[in-house]
XYZ file of C-alpha atoms in Angstrom:
699
model
C -32.824 -26.954 -36.631
C -35.591 -29.471 -37.311
C -35.572 -31.463 -40.525
C -39.359 -31.969 -40.595
C -42.336 -30.392 -38.822
C -46.064 -31.037 -38.866
C -48.373 -28.025 -39.200
C -51.493 -28.682 -37.126
C -53.635 -26.084 -38.836
C -55.117 -25.038 -42.148
C -55.607 -22.061 -44.449
C -53.477 -18.946 -44.389
C -51.454 -19.696 -41.261
C -50.541 -23.195 -42.452
C -49.308 -21.710 -45.738
C -47.473 -18.984 -43.804
C -45.574 -21.460 -41.630
C -44.804 -23.652 -44.652
C -43.297 -20.698 -46.528
C -40.730 -19.929 -43.806
C -40.013 -23.627 -43.241
C -39.289 -24.090 -46.937
C -36.900 -21.119 -46.920
C -35.052 -22.692 -43.965
C -34.904 -26.111 -45.641
C -37.385 -27.715 -43.231
C -39.817 -30.272 -44.682
C -43.497 -29.869 -43.800
C -46.420 -32.210 -43.223
C -49.965 -30.916 -43.697
C -53.122 -32.410 -42.229
C -56.514 -31.889 -43.809
C -60.221 -32.470 -43.330
C -62.865 -33.557 -45.822
C -63.650 -29.914 -46.629
C -59.940 -29.135 -47.186
C -58.986 -32.039 -49.438
C -58.184 -29.643 -52.314
C -57.078 -26.722 -50.124
C -54.011 -24.580 -50.811
C -52.178 -25.607 -47.637
C -52.394 -29.246 -48.739
C -50.710 -28.361 -52.022
C -47.869 -26.226 -50.627
C -46.635 -28.683 -47.983
C -44.271 -31.540 -48.791
C -46.651 -34.181 -47.427
C -50.377 -34.175 -46.636
C -52.249 -36.681 -44.469
C -56.017 -37.030 -44.108
C -57.230 -36.178 -40.627
C -61.029 -36.490 -40.463
C -64.397 -34.870 -41.017
C -65.064 -31.260 -41.916
C -66.147 -30.089 -38.462
C -63.149 -29.005 -36.327
C -64.022 -31.524 -33.599
C -63.658 -34.289 -36.194
C -60.328 -33.080 -37.562
C -58.250 -30.091 -36.439
C -59.172 -30.546 -32.768
C -58.201 -34.241 -32.711
C -54.917 -33.899 -30.856
C -54.253 -37.626 -30.508
C -54.668 -38.200 -34.250
C -52.386 -35.273 -35.083
C -49.648 -36.570 -32.774
C -49.969 -40.047 -34.295
C -49.540 -38.608 -37.794
C -46.483 -36.617 -36.677
C -44.852 -39.761 -35.313
C -45.743 -41.829 -38.373
C -44.302 -39.266 -40.786
C -41.106 -38.692 -38.797
C -41.859 -35.094 -37.857
C -39.823 -33.797 -34.932
C -42.056 -30.892 -33.963
C -45.607 -29.598 -34.328
C -46.465 -25.999 -35.185
C -50.044 -25.284 -34.015
C -50.560 -21.985 -35.863
C -53.362 -20.005 -34.197
C -56.812 -21.156 -33.187
C -57.726 -24.842 -32.851
C -55.145 -26.473 -30.510
C -52.657 -23.593 -30.375
C -53.532 -22.651 -26.772
C -54.490 -26.106 -25.537
C -52.221 -27.004 -22.629
C -53.172 -30.684 -22.722
C -52.134 -30.894 -26.368
C -48.809 -29.185 -25.648
C -48.185 -31.662 -22.833
C -49.183 -34.614 -25.021
C -46.661 -33.507 -27.657
C -43.922 -33.413 -25.045
C -44.949 -36.825 -23.674
C -44.759 -38.269 -27.200
C -41.219 -36.959 -27.673
C -42.294 -34.147 -30.002
C -41.453 -30.452 -29.686
C -44.483 -28.208 -29.389
C -43.525 -25.001 -31.221
C -44.835 -22.698 -28.541
C -44.729 -22.214 -24.779
C -44.837 -24.975 -22.190
C -48.090 -26.500 -21.014
C -47.568 -24.788 -17.659
C -47.234 -21.362 -19.280
C -50.347 -21.952 -21.395
C -52.324 -22.939 -18.302
C -51.089 -19.929 -16.379
C -51.581 -17.347 -19.124
C -53.937 -18.970 -21.606
C -56.883 -18.969 -19.234
C -58.106 -15.407 -18.824
C -59.155 -15.834 -15.202
C -55.896 -17.473 -14.099
C -53.753 -14.959 -15.977
C -55.568 -12.033 -14.371
C -54.992 -13.478 -10.898
C -51.322 -13.933 -11.792
C -51.015 -10.354 -13.054
C -52.810 -9.018 -10.015
C -50.256 -10.675 -7.755
C -47.477 -9.203 -9.909
C -48.887 -5.708 -9.507
C -49.973 -5.253 -13.129
C -53.048 -2.960 -13.268
C -56.308 -4.785 -13.996
C -59.693 -3.503 -15.083
C -62.417 -4.214 -12.441
C -64.044 -7.612 -12.818
C -64.664 -11.138 -11.527
C -62.162 -13.779 -12.635
C -62.936 -16.595 -10.176
C -64.070 -20.198 -10.435
C -67.665 -19.794 -9.249
C -69.638 -20.176 -12.471
C -73.151 -20.181 -11.071
C -75.284 -17.982 -13.345
C -77.034 -16.114 -10.543
C -73.711 -15.491 -8.785
C -72.172 -14.115 -11.986
C -75.180 -11.881 -12.529
C -74.770 -10.502 -9.010
C -71.079 -9.829 -9.715
C -72.074 -7.927 -12.847
C -74.637 -5.930 -10.887
C -71.945 -5.011 -8.347
C -69.413 -4.043 -11.025
C -71.960 -1.841 -12.814
C -73.159 -1.943 -16.413
C -72.128 -2.189 -19.143
C -70.100 -5.344 -18.489
C -68.342 -7.765 -20.791
C -68.783 -11.537 -20.479
C -65.735 -13.337 -21.908
C -64.956 -16.996 -22.385
C -61.997 -17.716 -20.102
C -60.372 -19.962 -22.707
C -61.384 -17.740 -25.599
C -59.758 -15.729 -28.308
C -60.423 -14.343 -31.766
C -63.422 -12.370 -30.554
C -65.488 -15.492 -29.948
C -67.319 -16.162 -26.698
C -67.788 -12.480 -25.840
C -70.977 -10.562 -25.063
C -71.573 -6.958 -23.979
C -74.391 -6.693 -21.420
C -76.107 -3.324 -21.107
C -78.570 -4.154 -18.301
C -79.117 -6.811 -15.663
C -82.267 -8.266 -17.250
C -80.250 -9.317 -20.333
C -77.444 -10.988 -18.415
C -78.665 -14.614 -18.218
C -79.653 -14.899 -21.895
C -76.348 -13.427 -23.055
C -74.421 -15.628 -20.615
C -76.086 -18.739 -22.081
C -75.279 -17.612 -25.620
C -71.664 -16.858 -24.669
C -71.252 -20.281 -23.072
C -72.669 -22.126 -26.091
C -70.256 -20.316 -28.407
C -67.346 -20.960 -26.020
C -68.065 -24.714 -25.936
C -68.241 -24.833 -29.733
C -65.022 -22.870 -30.237
C -62.851 -23.908 -27.281
C -64.490 -26.875 -25.537
C -64.650 -24.869 -22.291
C -67.596 -22.741 -21.133
C -65.986 -21.013 -18.132
C -66.343 -17.227 -18.306
C -65.191 -14.077 -16.563
C -67.060 -10.811 -16.131
C -65.416 -7.405 -16.213
C -66.263 -3.744 -16.545
C -66.659 -2.642 -20.150
C -64.390 0.377 -20.486
C -65.768 3.417 -22.288
C -63.793 4.731 -25.283
C -61.194 1.964 -24.946
C -58.318 1.187 -27.267
C -56.926 -2.291 -27.778
C -53.119 -2.127 -27.796
C -50.961 -5.236 -27.558
C -47.270 -5.994 -27.178
C -45.470 -8.709 -29.160
C -43.117 -10.595 -26.836
C -40.595 -13.368 -27.375
C -38.696 -15.590 -24.971
C -36.156 -18.385 -25.430
C -34.910 -21.348 -23.382
C -31.839 -19.374 -22.266
C -33.773 -16.830 -20.208
C -33.713 -14.056 -22.806
C -36.776 -11.869 -23.424
C -37.572 -9.072 -25.855
C -40.624 -7.182 -27.003
C -41.129 -6.153 -30.615
C -43.142 -3.038 -29.790
C -46.870 -2.525 -29.941
C -49.781 -2.985 -32.311
C -53.059 -1.083 -32.239
C -56.030 -3.381 -32.872
C -58.835 -1.048 -31.830
C -60.904 -1.220 -35.033
C -63.172 -4.174 -34.341
C -66.583 -5.602 -35.172
C -68.176 -8.249 -32.972
C -65.015 -8.034 -30.824
C -62.981 -9.286 -33.779
C -60.190 -7.226 -35.265
C -60.655 -5.597 -38.664
C -57.566 -3.386 -39.061
C -54.297 -3.579 -37.130
C -51.331 -1.248 -37.271
C -47.876 -0.774 -35.813
C -46.707 1.283 -34.121
C -49.827 2.471 -32.287
C -50.652 6.119 -33.068
C -50.308 8.447 -30.098
C -48.171 6.123 -27.969
C -45.081 7.996 -26.839
C -41.715 6.535 -25.879
C -42.472 6.483 -22.138
C -45.752 4.611 -22.560
C -44.183 2.216 -25.066
C -41.392 1.367 -22.637
C -43.819 0.943 -19.726
C -46.081 -1.399 -21.676
C -43.120 -3.308 -23.110
C -41.588 -3.760 -19.659
C -44.915 -4.963 -18.223
C -45.306 -7.439 -21.080
C -41.819 -8.865 -20.610
C -42.350 -9.220 -16.870
C -45.613 -11.061 -17.568
C -43.762 -13.478 -19.839
C -40.869 -13.863 -17.410
C -43.295 -14.713 -14.578
C -44.215 -18.006 -16.291
C -40.845 -18.773 -17.954
C -42.466 -18.121 -21.296
C -40.805 -19.552 -24.428
C -41.686 -18.566 -27.993
C -43.976 -15.937 -29.484
C -46.720 -14.432 -27.358
C -48.857 -11.341 -27.188
C -49.770 -9.402 -24.071
C -52.980 -7.478 -24.694
C -53.945 -4.295 -22.889
C -57.106 -2.245 -22.713
C -56.110 1.411 -22.878
C -58.657 3.799 -21.404
C -58.595 7.306 -22.866
C -59.743 10.024 -20.513
C -59.111 13.784 -20.615
C -56.048 13.489 -22.825
C -54.414 10.695 -20.828
C -54.082 6.986 -21.613
C -53.998 4.355 -18.859
C -53.367 0.722 -19.718
C -54.802 -2.369 -18.011
C -53.820 -5.982 -18.554
C -56.502 -7.835 -20.503
C -55.039 -11.221 -21.454
C -52.065 -12.995 -22.941
C -52.365 -14.970 -26.153
C -49.852 -17.796 -25.901
C -49.368 -18.176 -29.638
C -48.607 -16.305 -32.823
C -51.254 -13.673 -33.624
C -53.122 -13.177 -36.887
C -51.740 -9.639 -37.053
C -48.076 -10.591 -36.579
C -47.080 -9.340 -40.102
C -47.297 -5.667 -39.055
C -44.704 -6.308 -36.334
C -42.551 -8.106 -38.889
C -42.848 -5.136 -41.252
C -41.640 -2.497 -38.770
C -38.849 -4.639 -37.260
C -37.662 -6.656 -40.266
C -37.995 -9.878 -38.240
C -39.572 -13.121 -39.511
C -41.439 -14.201 -36.375
C -42.119 -17.711 -37.649
C -38.389 -18.170 -38.217
C -37.781 -17.055 -34.628
C -40.399 -19.562 -33.451
C -38.571 -22.407 -35.158
C -35.148 -21.277 -33.929
C -36.276 -20.920 -30.316
C -38.176 -24.228 -30.365
C -34.987 -25.893 -31.628
C -33.144 -24.585 -28.538
C -31.331 -21.656 -30.110
C -31.130 -18.221 -28.423
C -33.055 -15.219 -29.689
C -31.251 -13.745 -32.718
C -31.519 -10.190 -31.379
C -31.485 -8.372 -28.060
C -33.799 -5.507 -27.139
C -31.159 -2.941 -28.078
C -30.941 -4.468 -31.564
C -34.645 -3.854 -32.262
C -36.012 -0.576 -33.611
C -39.166 0.706 -35.280
C -38.899 1.366 -38.997
C -41.855 3.119 -40.614
C -45.529 2.228 -40.282
C -47.490 -0.911 -41.205
C -51.220 -1.633 -41.463
C -52.989 -4.963 -41.933
C -56.519 -5.341 -43.319
C -58.395 -8.596 -42.788
C -60.321 -9.475 -45.937
C -63.272 -11.635 -44.925
C -66.196 -13.422 -46.552
C -68.981 -11.506 -44.856
C -71.698 -8.948 -45.507
C -71.009 -5.742 -43.542
C -74.418 -4.336 -44.510
C -76.130 -7.362 -42.942
C -74.555 -7.274 -39.486
C -71.332 -8.820 -40.849
C -73.116 -12.086 -41.600
C -70.450 -14.639 -42.658
C -70.705 -15.808 -46.241
C -69.895 -19.062 -47.960
C -69.407 -19.844 -51.607
C -66.904 -20.042 -54.418
C -64.234 -17.439 -55.135
C -65.464 -17.003 -58.690
C -62.975 -14.153 -59.188
C -59.973 -13.538 -56.933
C -57.494 -10.994 -58.296
C -54.875 -9.287 -56.148
C -52.724 -6.169 -56.569
C -49.015 -6.537 -57.197
C -47.633 -7.994 -53.981
C -45.333 -10.453 -52.274
C -46.497 -13.495 -50.337
C -45.349 -14.143 -46.757
C -42.382 -11.784 -47.251
C -41.672 -8.397 -45.683
C -42.238 -5.783 -48.386
C -44.326 -2.709 -49.238
C -47.446 -4.703 -50.206
C -47.893 -8.220 -48.882
C -50.810 -10.656 -49.060
C -51.005 -13.707 -46.804
C -53.741 -16.108 -47.834
C -54.643 -19.766 -47.976
C -57.016 -19.733 -50.926
C -56.925 -19.547 -54.699
C -59.395 -18.441 -57.344
C -62.022 -21.150 -57.632
C -61.684 -22.317 -54.014
C -64.732 -22.648 -51.790
C -65.164 -20.760 -48.520
C -66.925 -23.355 -46.355
C -69.134 -22.861 -43.274
C -66.870 -24.975 -41.084
C -64.024 -22.533 -40.448
C -63.147 -18.867 -40.075
C -64.450 -16.423 -42.689
C -61.081 -14.770 -43.393
C -60.026 -14.905 -47.051
C -56.711 -13.051 -46.831
C -54.614 -10.521 -44.961
C -53.409 -7.470 -46.879
C -50.396 -5.799 -45.257
C -48.716 -2.575 -46.355
C -45.583 -0.831 -45.087
C -44.448 2.751 -45.701
C -42.227 5.399 -44.074
C -45.226 7.194 -42.498
C -48.778 6.367 -41.436
C -50.210 8.718 -44.073
C -48.275 6.939 -46.816
C -49.291 3.548 -45.466
C -52.961 4.605 -45.538
C -52.686 5.698 -49.162
C -50.853 2.513 -50.118
C -53.461 0.303 -48.423
C -56.358 2.156 -50.046
C -54.748 1.726 -53.460
C -54.114 -1.986 -52.896
C -57.704 -2.550 -51.755
C -58.949 -0.656 -54.821
C -57.056 -3.142 -56.997
C -58.462 -6.209 -55.214
C -61.195 -8.063 -57.102
C -63.367 -10.650 -55.328
C -66.552 -11.977 -56.925
C -68.689 -14.925 -55.910
C -69.583 -14.155 -52.325
C -70.067 -11.073 -50.125
C -66.850 -9.590 -48.761
C -65.625 -6.563 -46.839
C -63.083 -5.064 -49.271
C -65.209 -1.989 -49.994
C -66.041 -1.643 -46.288
C -62.331 -1.584 -45.427
C -61.821 1.304 -47.856
C -64.685 3.192 -46.248
C -63.010 2.822 -42.824
C -59.684 4.126 -44.122
C -61.402 7.242 -45.411
C -63.292 8.135 -42.232
C -62.063 11.094 -40.224
C -61.745 8.856 -37.161
C -59.306 6.419 -38.748
C -57.417 8.808 -41.009
C -56.822 11.170 -38.064
C -56.109 8.287 -35.627
C -59.083 9.024 -33.388
C -59.159 5.360 -32.428
C -61.226 3.257 -30.045
C -63.136 -0.013 -30.199
C -66.406 1.822 -30.993
C -65.035 3.460 -34.155
C -67.228 1.403 -36.487
C -70.402 2.224 -34.556
C -69.422 5.894 -34.351
C -68.818 6.150 -38.098
C -71.646 3.871 -39.231
C -73.288 6.530 -41.419
C -70.165 6.517 -43.616
C -69.564 2.771 -43.525
C -72.824 0.971 -44.265
C -75.168 0.932 -47.262
C -72.726 2.988 -49.293
C -72.971 3.243 -53.083
C -69.825 4.920 -54.424
C -70.661 4.486 -58.132
C -73.249 6.390 -60.139
C -76.228 4.409 -61.421
C -75.357 5.399 -64.984
C -71.855 3.923 -64.600
C -73.314 0.650 -63.338
C -75.905 0.453 -66.118
C -73.461 1.218 -68.929
C -70.896 -1.222 -67.540
C -73.509 -3.973 -67.197
C -74.688 -3.433 -70.769
C -71.107 -3.303 -72.042
C -70.316 -6.547 -70.204
C -73.307 -8.184 -71.876
C -72.416 -6.907 -75.356
C -68.750 -7.855 -74.949
C -69.772 -11.383 -73.920
C -72.107 -11.646 -76.895
C -69.347 -10.425 -79.209
C -67.244 -13.456 -78.287
C -69.941 -15.627 -79.869
C -70.189 -13.550 -83.051
C -69.556 -15.400 -86.293
C -69.532 -14.448 -89.973
C -73.310 -14.729 -90.160
C -74.701 -11.140 -89.909
C -77.564 -12.404 -87.747
C -75.012 -13.517 -85.105
C -73.959 -9.924 -84.390
C -74.892 -8.770 -80.871
C -76.520 -5.663 -82.348
C -78.664 -7.784 -84.654
C -78.987 -7.475 -88.441
C -80.789 -4.427 -89.788
C -80.837 -2.840 -93.222
C -81.710 0.793 -92.593
C -82.816 1.436 -88.991
C -80.792 2.419 -85.935
C -80.168 -0.235 -83.332
C -82.357 -0.022 -80.210
C -82.321 -2.517 -77.365
C -83.985 -2.619 -73.960
C -82.667 -4.047 -70.694
C -84.219 -4.760 -67.290
C -82.085 -4.101 -64.216
C -82.376 -4.124 -60.440
C -80.224 -1.898 -58.254
C -80.534 -1.531 -54.487
C -83.896 -3.374 -54.608
C -85.244 -0.854 -57.144
C -86.266 -1.907 -60.660
C -84.977 0.059 -63.648
C -85.376 -0.180 -67.386
C -82.736 1.005 -69.823
C -82.576 1.258 -73.576
C -79.732 2.110 -75.891
C -80.217 3.548 -79.341
C -78.263 5.263 -82.126
C -75.669 2.515 -81.618
C -72.947 2.655 -84.235
C -69.237 1.937 -84.536
C -67.251 5.150 -84.301
C -63.733 3.835 -84.880
C -64.052 1.185 -87.537
C -62.060 -1.303 -85.463
C -62.584 -4.915 -86.373
C -63.782 -6.540 -83.153
C -63.483 -10.009 -84.682
C -59.718 -9.539 -84.667
C -59.724 -8.668 -81.007
C -59.198 -4.938 -81.483
C -60.871 -2.161 -79.534
C -64.481 -1.554 -80.493
C -65.533 2.084 -79.958
C -69.284 2.586 -80.195
C -71.413 5.676 -79.678
C -74.844 5.438 -78.105
C -77.765 7.186 -76.498
C -78.792 5.700 -73.153
C -82.135 6.210 -71.443
C -82.496 4.984 -67.843
C -85.981 4.772 -66.406
C -86.793 4.281 -62.737
C -89.938 2.222 -62.322
C -91.742 4.151 -59.605
C -95.070 2.325 -59.287
C -98.115 1.080 -61.125
C -100.698 3.869 -61.356
C -104.092 4.248 -63.032
C -104.883 6.705 -65.817
C -108.287 8.278 -66.631
C -109.333 5.087 -68.419
C -108.743 3.106 -65.222
C -105.952 1.160 -66.928
C -102.787 0.315 -64.990
C -99.675 1.892 -66.447
C -96.045 1.811 -65.303
C -94.916 5.263 -64.217
C -91.245 6.054 -64.823
C -88.768 8.843 -64.467
C -86.186 8.877 -67.247
C -82.689 10.284 -67.664
C -80.875 10.504 -71.000
C -77.107 10.112 -71.444
C -74.863 10.402 -74.478
C -71.677 8.418 -74.582
C -69.241 5.985 -76.090
C -67.966 2.573 -75.096
C -64.623 1.014 -75.880
C -64.015 -2.657 -75.222
C -61.872 -5.485 -76.487
C -63.977 -8.439 -77.579
C -61.169 -10.752 -76.483
C -61.391 -9.358 -72.923
C -64.919 -9.129 -71.563
C -63.882 -7.680 -68.188
C -62.074 -4.396 -68.971
C -64.012 -1.424 -70.320
C -63.450 2.235 -71.060
C -66.617 4.347 -70.866
C -67.439 7.928 -71.789
C -70.588 9.325 -70.215
C -71.523 12.889 -71.116
C -67.852 13.570 -71.787
C -66.422 11.975 -68.622
C -64.010 9.064 -69.058
C -64.361 6.049 -66.730
C -62.196 2.913 -66.617
C -64.139 -0.044 -65.247
C -63.848 -3.772 -64.764
C -66.763 -6.140 -64.385
C -67.623 -9.766 -63.812
C -70.981 -11.533 -63.954
C -72.167 -14.192 -61.537
C -75.792 -15.406 -61.492
C -77.108 -12.317 -63.316
C -75.330 -9.942 -60.917
C -72.779 -7.680 -62.551
C -69.975 -6.688 -60.168
C -68.459 -3.356 -61.211
C -65.059 -2.072 -60.066
C -63.497 1.356 -60.620
C -60.876 3.356 -58.759
C -63.746 5.087 -56.941
C -65.088 1.848 -55.518
C -67.193 -1.195 -56.291
C -70.896 -1.889 -56.534
C -73.235 -4.364 -58.126
C -76.358 -4.381 -60.267
C -78.549 -7.167 -61.622
C -79.020 -7.408 -65.362
C -82.176 -9.475 -65.533
C -82.768 -12.044 -68.262
C -86.542 -11.583 -68.362
C -87.218 -14.716 -70.415
C -85.304 -16.863 -67.919
C -87.727 -15.891 -65.149
C -91.002 -16.470 -66.952
C -93.301 -18.638 -64.811
C -91.248 -18.380 -61.625
C -93.165 -18.308 -58.354
C -92.243 -15.895 -55.623
C -91.328 -16.972 -52.103
C -94.201 -17.386 -49.664
C -94.914 -14.362 -47.544
C -93.988 -14.987 -43.933
C -91.448 -17.728 -44.637
C -88.032 -17.489 -43.017
C -84.906 -18.913 -44.613
C -81.456 -19.599 -43.266
C -79.081 -16.858 -44.468
C -76.148 -19.304 -44.545
C -75.233 -22.988 -44.229
C -74.958 -23.950 -40.572
C -76.498 -25.828 -37.665
C -79.701 -25.017 -35.782
C -78.698 -24.317 -32.185
C -82.171 -23.647 -30.853
C -85.649 -22.400 -31.662
C -86.832 -19.620 -29.366
C -90.504 -20.211 -30.234
C -92.976 -23.074 -30.588
C -95.859 -23.694 -32.970
C -98.792 -21.483 -32.009
C -96.692 -18.771 -30.341
C -97.575 -15.180 -31.123
C -94.492 -13.160 -32.085
C -93.741 -9.509 -32.688
C -91.540 -8.060 -35.416
C -87.891 -8.249 -34.342
C -88.471 -10.994 -31.757
C -85.818 -13.784 -31.739
C -87.056 -16.938 -33.459
C -84.060 -19.227 -33.973
C -80.294 -19.374 -33.425
C -78.010 -20.647 -36.212
C -74.322 -21.445 -35.676
C -71.907 -21.042 -38.598
C -68.162 -20.396 -38.733
C -68.078 -20.873 -34.934
C -70.324 -17.818 -34.411
C -73.987 -17.750 -33.361
C -76.526 -15.774 -35.406
C -80.046 -14.949 -34.248
C -82.922 -15.027 -36.754
C -85.645 -12.521 -35.910
C -89.273 -12.161 -36.976
C -89.735 -9.946 -40.057
C -93.340 -9.207 -39.077
C -95.948 -9.758 -36.383
C -97.673 -13.122 -36.595
C -98.235 -16.616 -35.264
C -95.719 -19.452 -35.657
C -97.399 -21.939 -38.011
C -94.670 -24.579 -38.440
C -91.092 -25.413 -37.427
C -89.353 -27.168 -40.312
C -86.174 -28.265 -38.496
C -85.125 -29.276 -34.989
C -82.238 -28.188 -32.791
C -79.045 -29.877 -33.973
C -80.132 -30.159 -37.619
C -77.808 -28.983 -40.383
C -79.313 -26.466 -42.809
C -78.207 -25.173 -46.182
C -78.154 -21.589 -47.382
C -81.768 -20.676 -48.215
C -83.425 -23.547 -46.357
C -86.792 -22.521 -44.934
C -86.573 -22.741 -41.139
C -90.112 -21.956 -40.034
C -93.337 -20.354 -41.212
C -95.190 -17.442 -39.703
C -98.870 -16.828 -40.402
C -99.149 -13.036 -40.322
C -102.938 -13.068 -40.766
C -103.529 -14.948 -37.494
C -101.838 -12.351 -35.308
């Protein structure tokens, strides 16, 4: 076994590899960029060496610098993780030339199987069924468009060197092909440094099922069964599970055999994944080779859960020249496992990646990087920043149970106990997926999210009254922490004879509300200054501000609809986040956090948010100019699709921004004329920077 390895990666996977290495007594060397100087993976490794700038091309893609650091620190091997250089054949060869062990397959195997076009030609010659498509070297745009026309739409353009859902575009009609090809190529260059693509038929109602394979230097091969990764957005996996629902023993053996033969054909060594598209038609399932990922996969923990195997440990053992610890007959499926990818993104805004600080990051009871009922693999801590330079994934939540139904319930419960505040995230969205009929009943295919969109987007699981009372309670609990002996310092104010009444302004789902509480009095006599529970009764009136109307005197008045609630609140002034509420006799346990006036509310039923507006803090503020367009995230301007003076229609593409290695198109919010471009292609922009101005009156 090695005494020291260098981990040529960052984030969760770097921490994952370090955890197994530490258990085996192997020292680890981390490398880091400017953005990752304080990152978790830097802290958990035994050594950490500065690599370069924040952009991947200036750091984690600098193979020569990484090899130099490995040699300088005395590392014997390099673990590439996934992404970055993990499927770069030249890097694998350079490691070997430098006398280092690349913990993965040979450069020849990566070249043969890592490139989608080459691997498909190899599988075709081996008799593995392929989905119709063009996988050749002719990359002329007009030629590729003709191939797509011949195949028949819809087609899928895929970066040949791609992975992780990047560099992929679905084309519905021939007239869209060239624009989507250009976009795919730009993203492929950014992510993989290679813009070669293939074109293939886009299968209808497909499932994505993959086989985990392993080979060693002694000619032994095994598969560790299948994973279903059909639930995807933007061709990126959202939920993965093992074993795949509906796959019987005969199909499992056929796919496993095909995967092993694919690995054997290139003398594959280490962990790899053979991915298949499974077409479902009239009750049958036919599988077609899609690609082989010549590395460890993000979703490897579900295979570990059902087999009891630490795949990173196997990687290290095999790379050190040892035989596989188990044969195929030694491997069996135990129970069911599901992994949920928790990402910094806004599902309700086309999954727009988000950046920012993990203001609150609380996890359910779990283990880390160990096989158990509830496991969380992450590379961040509370207070860390999610930057625009890398992937948006915050953590992976993995559960294991005897049955799929139990695993679903366990995952839903664990997600319900997860608290993330500070940036948009998909935790609530993941719970919505689990509770759809399609997922709960295993009616799976890659279009599940689109099919169930009415139940997945713009959902509000909490009642407005719950949000309002929790927001007010959060405010009062925070004020109570500042209460002194002076009666005027009490959050309810000093009064001699009258009842306490207080008004609040709130915004929920872009709708303004007013609320007032009255008849506020302590019902339990608890002394909140000593940190005990404070139980207070109240009357709550919530008013929805409908519009400004005119009465008979021609005076503008604010029209409202009002709802009255009676209730009680219990909170501990030493803990401003946990609350017990009674609303019209119903008991609700809630937690809340405040960030920039937004109150984030969590209950077992779900999470939502509401703004509690400090009216005085906004006096004199100017509103944003009508027709201005701002960047929704930090990133780089790839291109402007318009010029000054152009007439545009609502929804027309205006600019392309690249962030987290994904392109995002900014569209016109209204008809108008482009008045000014405020940046140029290649410029870096911050979140909220105004990109261009549209004069809507000139249209």
